[in-house]
Amino acid sequence: LLERLTTLLQHTAERPTQERCVSAIAAVAVGAKKAFADYFDPVYALMRHLLGQTASEMLPLRARAMECVGLMCLAVGRDRCSHVLQEVVHVAMAGLPLDAPELREYTFGFFGQVAELLGEEAAPLVPPLLPFLVKAVEQEEVTEFSEHEQARILAKLGPDPDGDGDELLDDDDDDEEDE
């Protein structure tokens, strides 16, 4: 399975397929745990290439690779992945200033995995991460949809009896008040 996923990852140019391959590789690592150790270095070599991507269209794939490496490290344990940790932490930090919310989100997840792996020894990573964490919390990321996308989403949600859209905002407590 792993051989097929890595081959597909290397030989397809379709970004969604590549992203799914990376996510599937991460799932294999999580499922295999310590048995993934023999595959760690060759798979890391592939992920390392993806972690170096800076073109905006490649950043979602880089984000998936960041997640994958963190999960690979957790799967095989600290001793087996220690030789790549410094490099991948450096690459992760370098990706945080990029204007890429998805990469930032996956990178924060990676640092959570590193913290789980290293425990208290991950404490020195907190000060350089803190400004990015604060900025992420303060930032309001808004997804804007075109009128066509809005209409498509609303059509999937079903009819709005009075046309004002407020049924989407209602919570269950309002139903009790109406009784």
Protein backbone atom coordinates (compact mmCIF):
# COMPACT_ATOMS: atom_id res chain seq x y z
CA LEU A 1 0.00 0.00 0.00
CA LEU A 2 2.73 2.40 0.96
CA GLU A 3 4.66 1.67 -2.22
CA ARG A 4 1.57 2.40 -4.33
CA LEU A 5 0.86 5.64 -2.47
CA THR A 6 4.41 6.93 -2.79
CA THR A 7 4.53 5.98 -6.48
CA LEU A 8 1.26 7.76 -7.14
CA LEU A 9 2.46 10.79 -5.20
CA GLN A 10 5.61 10.98 -7.30
CA HIS A 11 3.97 10.39 -10.68
CA THR A 12 0.80 12.44 -10.64
CA ALA A 13 0.60 16.15 -11.27
CA GLU A 14 -2.92 16.46 -9.87
CA ARG A 15 -2.65 18.36 -6.61
CA PRO A 16 -5.82 16.92 -5.01
CA THR A 17 -4.57 13.39 -5.69
CA GLN A 18 -1.18 14.27 -4.23
CA GLU A 19 -2.84 15.70 -1.12
CA ARG A 20 -4.91 12.55 -0.67
CA CYS A 21 -1.78 10.40 -1.07
CA VAL A 22 0.04 12.37 1.63
CA SER A 23 -2.96 12.10 3.96
CA ALA A 24 -3.19 8.36 3.29
CA ILE A 25 0.53 7.94 4.00
CA ALA A 26 0.01 9.72 7.30
CA ALA A 27 -2.86 7.35 8.11
CA VAL A 28 -0.67 4.35 7.32
CA ALA A 29 2.04 5.69 9.64
CA VAL A 30 -0.45 6.21 12.45
CA GLY A 31 -1.90 2.73 11.97
CA ALA A 32 1.47 1.00 11.64
CA LYS A 33 3.06 2.79 14.60
CA LYS A 34 6.56 1.42 15.28
CA ALA A 35 6.28 -0.90 12.26
CA PHE A 36 6.53 2.25 10.11
CA ALA A 37 10.15 2.70 11.24
CA ASP A 38 11.61 0.89 8.21
CA TYR A 39 9.73 3.24 5.88
CA PHE A 40 10.42 6.44 7.78
CA ASP A 41 13.54 7.63 5.92
CA PRO A 42 12.37 7.04 2.33
CA VAL A 43 8.96 8.55 3.05
CA TYR A 44 10.55 11.47 4.89
CA ALA A 45 12.69 12.11 1.79
CA LEU A 46 9.49 12.56 -0.24
CA MET A 47 7.90 14.77 2.42
CA ARG A 48 11.10 16.80 2.70
CA HIS A 49 10.77 17.73 -0.95
CA LEU A 50 7.15 18.83 -0.40
CA LEU A 51 8.10 20.81 2.73
CA GLY A 52 10.40 22.93 0.59
CA GLN A 53 7.59 24.12 -1.69
CA THR A 54 6.88 27.87 -1.61
CA ALA A 55 4.65 28.45 -4.64
CA SER A 56 1.19 29.46 -3.44
CA GLU A 57 -0.54 26.65 -5.35
CA MET A 58 1.75 24.12 -3.60
CA LEU A 59 1.16 25.35 -0.04
CA PRO A 60 -1.85 23.08 0.65
CA LEU A 61 0.30 20.11 -0.31
CA ARG A 62 3.10 21.43 1.90
CA ALA A 63 0.56 21.70 4.72
CA ARG A 64 -0.42 18.04 4.32
CA ALA A 65 3.25 17.04 4.26
CA MET A 66 3.80 18.99 7.50
CA GLU A 67 0.98 17.06 9.14
CA CYS A 68 2.27 13.78 7.72
CA VAL A 69 5.78 14.28 9.08
CA GLY A 70 4.45 15.08 12.54
CA LEU A 71 2.31 11.95 12.53
CA MET A 72 5.19 9.87 11.18
CA CYS A 73 7.38 11.09 14.04
CA LEU A 74 4.73 10.23 16.61
CA ALA A 75 4.25 6.81 15.04
CA VAL A 76 7.89 5.75 15.13
CA GLY A 77 8.90 7.52 18.33
CA ARG A 78 11.49 10.02 19.30
CA ASP A 79 14.57 7.83 18.92
CA ARG A 80 13.74 6.87 15.33
CA CYS A 81 12.94 10.40 14.13
CA SER A 82 15.38 12.49 16.17
CA HIS A 83 17.73 12.88 13.19
CA VAL A 84 15.12 14.94 11.28
CA LEU A 85 13.48 16.94 14.08
CA GLN A 86 15.78 19.96 14.00
CA GLU A 87 15.45 20.30 10.23
CA VAL A 88 11.68 19.88 10.13
CA VAL A 89 11.15 22.30 13.05
CA HIS A 90 13.21 24.86 11.13
CA VAL A 91 11.13 24.30 7.98
CA ALA A 92 7.92 24.55 10.01
CA MET A 93 8.97 27.86 11.55
CA ALA A 94 9.92 29.19 8.10
CA GLY A 95 6.42 28.44 6.82
CA LEU A 96 4.56 30.37 9.52
CA PRO A 97 5.17 33.87 8.07
CA LEU A 98 3.76 32.82 4.70
CA ASP A 99 0.27 34.07 3.93
CA ALA A 100 -1.22 30.59 4.00
CA PRO A 101 -3.87 29.92 6.67
CA GLU A 102 -4.06 26.20 5.86
CA LEU A 103 -0.29 25.80 6.16
CA ARG A 104 -0.33 27.73 9.43
CA GLU A 105 -3.09 25.50 10.81
CA TYR A 106 -1.28 22.28 9.90
CA THR A 107 2.00 23.69 11.21
CA PHE A 108 0.43 24.42 14.58
CA GLY A 109 -0.80 20.83 14.56
CA PHE A 110 2.73 19.67 13.78
CA PHE A 111 4.06 21.58 16.78
CA GLY A 112 1.39 19.93 18.92
CA GLN A 113 2.67 16.57 17.72
CA VAL A 114 6.25 17.61 18.49
CA ALA A 115 5.17 18.65 21.97
CA GLU A 116 3.53 15.26 22.45
CA LEU A 117 6.71 13.58 21.24
CA LEU A 118 9.18 15.65 23.29
CA GLY A 119 7.11 16.55 26.33
CA GLU A 120 8.66 19.31 28.44
CA GLU A 121 11.70 19.38 26.19
CA ALA A 122 9.54 21.14 23.59
CA ALA A 123 9.31 24.22 25.85
CA PRO A 124 12.06 26.14 23.99
CA LEU A 125 9.83 26.09 20.89
CA VAL A 126 7.10 28.11 22.61
CA PRO A 127 8.72 31.61 22.62
CA PRO A 128 9.34 31.73 18.85
CA LEU A 129 5.86 30.26 18.21
CA LEU A 130 4.02 32.61 20.53
CA PRO A 131 3.80 35.64 18.19
CA PHE A 132 2.33 33.46 15.44
CA LEU A 133 -0.16 31.90 17.84
CA VAL A 134 -1.27 35.30 19.12
CA LYS A 135 -1.60 36.64 15.59
CA ALA A 136 -3.67 33.60 14.56
CA VAL A 137 -6.01 34.05 17.49
CA GLU A 138 -6.42 37.78 16.82
CA GLN A 139 -6.88 37.33 13.09
CA GLU A 140 -10.37 36.97 11.79
CA GLU A 141 -10.18 34.75 8.74
CA VAL A 142 -13.22 35.17 6.60
CA THR A 143 -14.15 32.96 3.71
CA GLU A 144 -15.98 34.90 1.05
CA PHE A 145 -18.29 33.12 -1.35
CA SER A 146 -19.42 34.32 -4.74
CA GLU A 147 -23.15 34.84 -5.25
CA HIS A 148 -23.24 31.60 -7.23
CA GLU A 149 -21.54 29.67 -4.38
CA GLN A 150 -23.92 31.25 -1.84
CA ALA A 151 -26.94 30.21 -3.88
CA ARG A 152 -25.59 26.66 -4.24
CA ILE A 153 -24.96 26.36 -0.47
CA LEU A 154 -28.39 27.76 0.41
CA ALA A 155 -30.06 25.40 -2.06
CA LYS A 156 -28.39 22.44 -0.32
CA LEU A 157 -29.60 23.70 3.06
CA GLY A 158 -33.20 23.65 1.90
CA PRO A 159 -36.00 26.18 1.80
CA ASP A 160 -36.20 29.17 4.17
CA PRO A 161 -39.93 29.62 4.88
CA ASP A 162 -39.86 33.40 5.26
CA GLY A 163 -36.78 34.10 3.11
CA ASP A 164 -34.86 36.07 5.73
CA GLY A 165 -32.13 33.46 6.39
CA ASP A 166 -32.52 33.63 10.16
CA GLU A 167 -33.40 29.95 10.43
CA LEU A 168 -29.73 29.23 9.78
CA LEU A 169 -28.84 31.14 12.94
CA ASP A 170 -31.48 29.63 15.20
CA ASP A 171 -30.41 27.31 17.95
CA ASP A 172 -32.45 24.67 19.74
CA ASP A 173 -33.25 26.97 22.68
CA ASP A 174 -35.50 29.13 20.50
CA ASP A 175 -37.74 26.14 19.82
CA GLU A 176 -38.39 25.74 23.53
CA GLU A 177 -39.35 29.43 23.87
CA ASP A 178 -41.91 29.09 21.07
CA GLU A 179 -43.77 26.30 22.92
